[in-house]
GROMACS .gro file of C-alpha atoms in nm:
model
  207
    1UNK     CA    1   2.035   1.089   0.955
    2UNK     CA    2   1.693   1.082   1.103
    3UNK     CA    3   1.456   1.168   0.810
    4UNK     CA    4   1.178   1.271   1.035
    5UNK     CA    5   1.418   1.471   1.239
    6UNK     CA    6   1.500   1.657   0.917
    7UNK     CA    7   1.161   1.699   0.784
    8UNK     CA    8   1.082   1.862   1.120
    9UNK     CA    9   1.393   2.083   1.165
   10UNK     CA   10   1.310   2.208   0.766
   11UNK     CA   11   0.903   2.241   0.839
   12UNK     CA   12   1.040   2.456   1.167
   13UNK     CA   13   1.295   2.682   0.961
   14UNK     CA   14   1.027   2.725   0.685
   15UNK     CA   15   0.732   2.857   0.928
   16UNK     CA   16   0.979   3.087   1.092
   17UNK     CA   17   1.050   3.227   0.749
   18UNK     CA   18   0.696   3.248   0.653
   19UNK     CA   19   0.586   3.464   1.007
   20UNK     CA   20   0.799   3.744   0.899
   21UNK     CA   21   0.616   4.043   0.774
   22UNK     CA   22   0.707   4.181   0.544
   23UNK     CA   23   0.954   3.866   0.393
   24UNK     CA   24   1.139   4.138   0.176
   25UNK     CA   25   1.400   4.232   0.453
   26UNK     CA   26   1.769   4.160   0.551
   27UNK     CA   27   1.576   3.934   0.824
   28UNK     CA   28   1.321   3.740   0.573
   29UNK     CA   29   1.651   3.678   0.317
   30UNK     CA   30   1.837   3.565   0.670
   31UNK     CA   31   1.547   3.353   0.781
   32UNK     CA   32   1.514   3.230   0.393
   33UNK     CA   33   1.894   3.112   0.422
   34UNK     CA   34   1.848   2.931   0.704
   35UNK     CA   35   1.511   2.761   0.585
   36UNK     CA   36   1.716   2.674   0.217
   37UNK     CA   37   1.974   2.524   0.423
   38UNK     CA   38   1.746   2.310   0.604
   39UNK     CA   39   1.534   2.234   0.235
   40UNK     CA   40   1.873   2.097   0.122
   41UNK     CA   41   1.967   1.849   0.332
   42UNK     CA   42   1.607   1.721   0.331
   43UNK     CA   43   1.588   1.719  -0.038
   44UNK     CA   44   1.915   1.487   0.038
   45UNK     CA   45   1.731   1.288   0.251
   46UNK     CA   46   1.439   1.270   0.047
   47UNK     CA   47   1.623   1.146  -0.233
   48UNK     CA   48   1.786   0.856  -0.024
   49UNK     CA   49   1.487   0.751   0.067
   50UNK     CA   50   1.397   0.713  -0.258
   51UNK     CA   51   1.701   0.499  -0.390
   52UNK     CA   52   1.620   0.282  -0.085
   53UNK     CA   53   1.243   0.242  -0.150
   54UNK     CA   54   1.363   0.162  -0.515
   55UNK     CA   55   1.596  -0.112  -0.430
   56UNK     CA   56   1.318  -0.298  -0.186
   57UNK     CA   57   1.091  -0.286  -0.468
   58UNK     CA   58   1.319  -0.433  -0.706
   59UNK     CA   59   1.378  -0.698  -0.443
   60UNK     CA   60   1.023  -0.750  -0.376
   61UNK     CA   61   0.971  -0.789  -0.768
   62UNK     CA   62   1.222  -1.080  -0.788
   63UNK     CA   63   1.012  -1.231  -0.509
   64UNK     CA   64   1.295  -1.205  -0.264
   65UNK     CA   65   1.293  -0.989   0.101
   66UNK     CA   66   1.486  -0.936   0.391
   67UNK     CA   67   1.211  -1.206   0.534
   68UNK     CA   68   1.286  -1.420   0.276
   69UNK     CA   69   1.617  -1.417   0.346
   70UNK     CA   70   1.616  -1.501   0.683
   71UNK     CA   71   1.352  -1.776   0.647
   72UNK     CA   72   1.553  -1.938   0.416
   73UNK     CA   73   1.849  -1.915   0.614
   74UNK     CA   74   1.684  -2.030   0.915
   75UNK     CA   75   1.516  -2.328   0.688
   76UNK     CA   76   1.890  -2.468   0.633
   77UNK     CA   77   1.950  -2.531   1.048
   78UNK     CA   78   1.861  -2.827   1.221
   79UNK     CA   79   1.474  -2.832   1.287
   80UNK     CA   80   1.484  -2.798   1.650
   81UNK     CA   81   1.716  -2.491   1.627
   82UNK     CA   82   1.501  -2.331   1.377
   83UNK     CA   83   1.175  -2.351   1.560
   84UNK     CA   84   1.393  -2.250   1.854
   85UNK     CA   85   1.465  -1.948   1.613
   86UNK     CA   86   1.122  -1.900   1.517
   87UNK     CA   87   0.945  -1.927   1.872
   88UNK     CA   88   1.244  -1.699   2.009
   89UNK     CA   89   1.137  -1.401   1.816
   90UNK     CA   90   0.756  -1.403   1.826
   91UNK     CA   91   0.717  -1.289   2.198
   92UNK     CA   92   0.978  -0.964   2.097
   93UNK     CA   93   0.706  -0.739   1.920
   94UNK     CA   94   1.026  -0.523   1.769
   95UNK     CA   95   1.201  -0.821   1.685
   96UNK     CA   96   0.908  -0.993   1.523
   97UNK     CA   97   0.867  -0.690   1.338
   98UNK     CA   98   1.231  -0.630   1.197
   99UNK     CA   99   1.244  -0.954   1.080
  100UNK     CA  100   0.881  -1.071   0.927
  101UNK     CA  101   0.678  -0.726   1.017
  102UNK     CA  102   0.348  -0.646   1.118
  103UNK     CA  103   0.173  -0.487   0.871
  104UNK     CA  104   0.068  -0.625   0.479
  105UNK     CA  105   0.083  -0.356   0.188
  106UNK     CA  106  -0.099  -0.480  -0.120
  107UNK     CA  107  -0.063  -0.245  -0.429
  108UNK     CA  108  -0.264  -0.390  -0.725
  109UNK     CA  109  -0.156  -0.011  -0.926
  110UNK     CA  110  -0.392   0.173  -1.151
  111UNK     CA  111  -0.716  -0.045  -1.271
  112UNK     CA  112  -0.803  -0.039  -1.627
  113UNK     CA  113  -0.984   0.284  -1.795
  114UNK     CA  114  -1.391   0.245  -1.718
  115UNK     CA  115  -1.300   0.004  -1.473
  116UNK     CA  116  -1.614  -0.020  -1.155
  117UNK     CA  117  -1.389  -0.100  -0.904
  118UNK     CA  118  -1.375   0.093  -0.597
  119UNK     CA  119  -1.146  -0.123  -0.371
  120UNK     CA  120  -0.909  -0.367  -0.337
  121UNK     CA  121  -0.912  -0.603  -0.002
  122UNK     CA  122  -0.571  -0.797   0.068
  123UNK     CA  123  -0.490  -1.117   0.328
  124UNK     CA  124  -0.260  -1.215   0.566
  125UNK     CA  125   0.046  -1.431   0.460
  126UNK     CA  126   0.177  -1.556   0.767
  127UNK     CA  127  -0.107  -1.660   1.043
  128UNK     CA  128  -0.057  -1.387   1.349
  129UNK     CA  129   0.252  -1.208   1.236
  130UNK     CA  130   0.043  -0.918   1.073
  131UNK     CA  131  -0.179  -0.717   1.263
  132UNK     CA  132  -0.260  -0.476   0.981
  133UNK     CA  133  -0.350  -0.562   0.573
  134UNK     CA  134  -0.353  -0.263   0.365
  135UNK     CA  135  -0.519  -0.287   0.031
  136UNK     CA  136  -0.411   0.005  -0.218
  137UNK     CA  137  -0.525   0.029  -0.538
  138UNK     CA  138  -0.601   0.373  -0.761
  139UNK     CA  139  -0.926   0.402  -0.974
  140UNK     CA  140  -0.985   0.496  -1.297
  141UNK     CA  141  -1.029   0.880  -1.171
  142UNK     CA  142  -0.667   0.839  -1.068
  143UNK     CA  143  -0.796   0.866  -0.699
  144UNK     CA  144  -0.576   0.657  -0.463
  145UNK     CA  145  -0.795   0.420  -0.262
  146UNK     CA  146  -0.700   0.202   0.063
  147UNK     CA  147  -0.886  -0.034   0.300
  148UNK     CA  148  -0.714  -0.204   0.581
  149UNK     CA  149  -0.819  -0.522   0.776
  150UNK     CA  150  -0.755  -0.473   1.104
  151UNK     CA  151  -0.637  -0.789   1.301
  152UNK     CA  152  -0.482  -0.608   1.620
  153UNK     CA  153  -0.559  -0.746   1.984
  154UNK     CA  154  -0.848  -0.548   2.075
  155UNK     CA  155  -1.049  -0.664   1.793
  156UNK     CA  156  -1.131  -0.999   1.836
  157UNK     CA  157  -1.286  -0.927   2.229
  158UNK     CA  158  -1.469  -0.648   2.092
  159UNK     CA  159  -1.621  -0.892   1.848
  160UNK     CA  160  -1.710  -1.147   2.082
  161UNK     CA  161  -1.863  -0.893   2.280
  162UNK     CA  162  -2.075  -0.825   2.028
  163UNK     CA  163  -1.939  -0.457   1.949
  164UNK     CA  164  -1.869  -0.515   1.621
  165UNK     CA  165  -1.927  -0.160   1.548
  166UNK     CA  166  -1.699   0.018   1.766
  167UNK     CA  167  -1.418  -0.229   1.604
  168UNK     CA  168  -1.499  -0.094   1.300
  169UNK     CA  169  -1.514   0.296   1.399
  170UNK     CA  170  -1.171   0.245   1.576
  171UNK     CA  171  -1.041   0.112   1.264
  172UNK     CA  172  -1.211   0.339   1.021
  173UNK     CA  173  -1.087   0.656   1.255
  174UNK     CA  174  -0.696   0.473   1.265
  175UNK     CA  175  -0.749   0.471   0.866
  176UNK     CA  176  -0.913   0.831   0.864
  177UNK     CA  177  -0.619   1.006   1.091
  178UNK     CA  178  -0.320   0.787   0.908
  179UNK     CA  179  -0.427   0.949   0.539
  180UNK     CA  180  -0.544   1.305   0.684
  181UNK     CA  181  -0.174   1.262   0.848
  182UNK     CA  182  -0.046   1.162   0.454
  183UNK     CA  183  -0.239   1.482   0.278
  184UNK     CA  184  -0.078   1.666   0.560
  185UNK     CA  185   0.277   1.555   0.462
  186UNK     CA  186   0.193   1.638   0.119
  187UNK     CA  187   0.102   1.964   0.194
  188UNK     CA  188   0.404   2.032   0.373
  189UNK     CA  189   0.637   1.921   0.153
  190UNK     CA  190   0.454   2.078  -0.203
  191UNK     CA  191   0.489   2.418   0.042
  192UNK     CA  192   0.871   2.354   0.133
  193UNK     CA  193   0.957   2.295  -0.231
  194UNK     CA  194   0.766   2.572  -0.375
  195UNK     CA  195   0.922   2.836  -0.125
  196UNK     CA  196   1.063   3.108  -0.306
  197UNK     CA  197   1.339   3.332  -0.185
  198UNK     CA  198   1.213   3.707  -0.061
  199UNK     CA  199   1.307   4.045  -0.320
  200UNK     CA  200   1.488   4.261  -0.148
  201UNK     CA  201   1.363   4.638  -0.213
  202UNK     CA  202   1.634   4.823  -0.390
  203UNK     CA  203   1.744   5.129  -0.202
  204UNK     CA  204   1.558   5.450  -0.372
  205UNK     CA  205   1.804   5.587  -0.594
  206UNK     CA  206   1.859   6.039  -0.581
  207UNK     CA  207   1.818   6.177  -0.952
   0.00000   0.00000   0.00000
């Protein structure tokens, strides 16, 4: 299914559990249920994400890819029929970006202990096909650090206009709101898997 679907319908379940006062009542435990339901078949999810992001890795790491793939299937056809193939995709932006995508993620992992650096600035691999390079890399404070070059369409007018800047605080602000979006996530989901079920008060028992 939908993984984002999920996430929401489980975020949704767990506020509605968390706005009743008190949570120790036939309605909390009900409302609990239903939220527990919902935690499952995102943990599910979750999980099968996982496995997937797993196997792409271990493709990546034998320097293969679904683009890869393609490319070298397309690199077997007659040459006019592959730049046919080649040119046919570019002007589809979701086409273009199932088959090479647009964005670059470079991970260079943890840096050595006392390590100075700070950051870790990738490149493009394929001319225009990438509009975004991310360069991730975590210090030696185990702090997770990204920058991203930004090559999308409005940039390059906004430099030749000599507003340099506001490229720059457009970027900075699409980098600011995509990792206060991420710490959000992470919030959510260390709250969703932390959720504990309600005690229900035992009935006062006559001595």
């Amino acid at each position: 299914g939908n993984i984002v679907r999920v996430w929401d319908d489980a975020w949704s379940a767990y506020q509605a559990y968390r706005k009743i006062e008190p949570p120790d009542t036939p309605e909390g435990f009900e409302a609990f249920m239903e939220f527990k339901a919902q935690h499952a078949t995102l943990t599910a999810g979750l999980i099968a994400f996982g496995h997937l992001l797993k196997a792409n890795k271990s493709v990546a790491l034998r320097g293969s890819s679904l683009t890869l793939a393609f490319l070298n299937l397309v690199s077997r056809f007659p040459p006019a029929l592959e730049n046919f193939l080649i040119k046919f995709w570019q002007p589809f932006p979701a086409l273009n970006e199932v088959i090479r995508g647009d964005e670059v993620y470079s991970n260079v992992g943890v840096v050595a202990p006392g390590s100075s650096l700070q950051r870790f600035i990738t490149a493009k691999d394929d001319g225009q096909g990438k509009v975004l390079a991310w360069g991730v890399m975590t210090d030696d404070q185990k702090r997770l650090r990204a920058s991203l070059r930004d090559f999308r369409p409005h940039v390059k007018p906004l430099v030749e206009a000599g507003r340099q800047d506001l490229a720059h605080k457009m970027a900075k602000d699409y980098v600011d709101t995509y990792f206060a979006s991420l710490v959000g996530l992470v919030a959510q989901l260390s709250a969703m898997m932390t959720a504990e079920p309600p005690k229900l008060n035992a009935p006062p028992v006559d001595m």
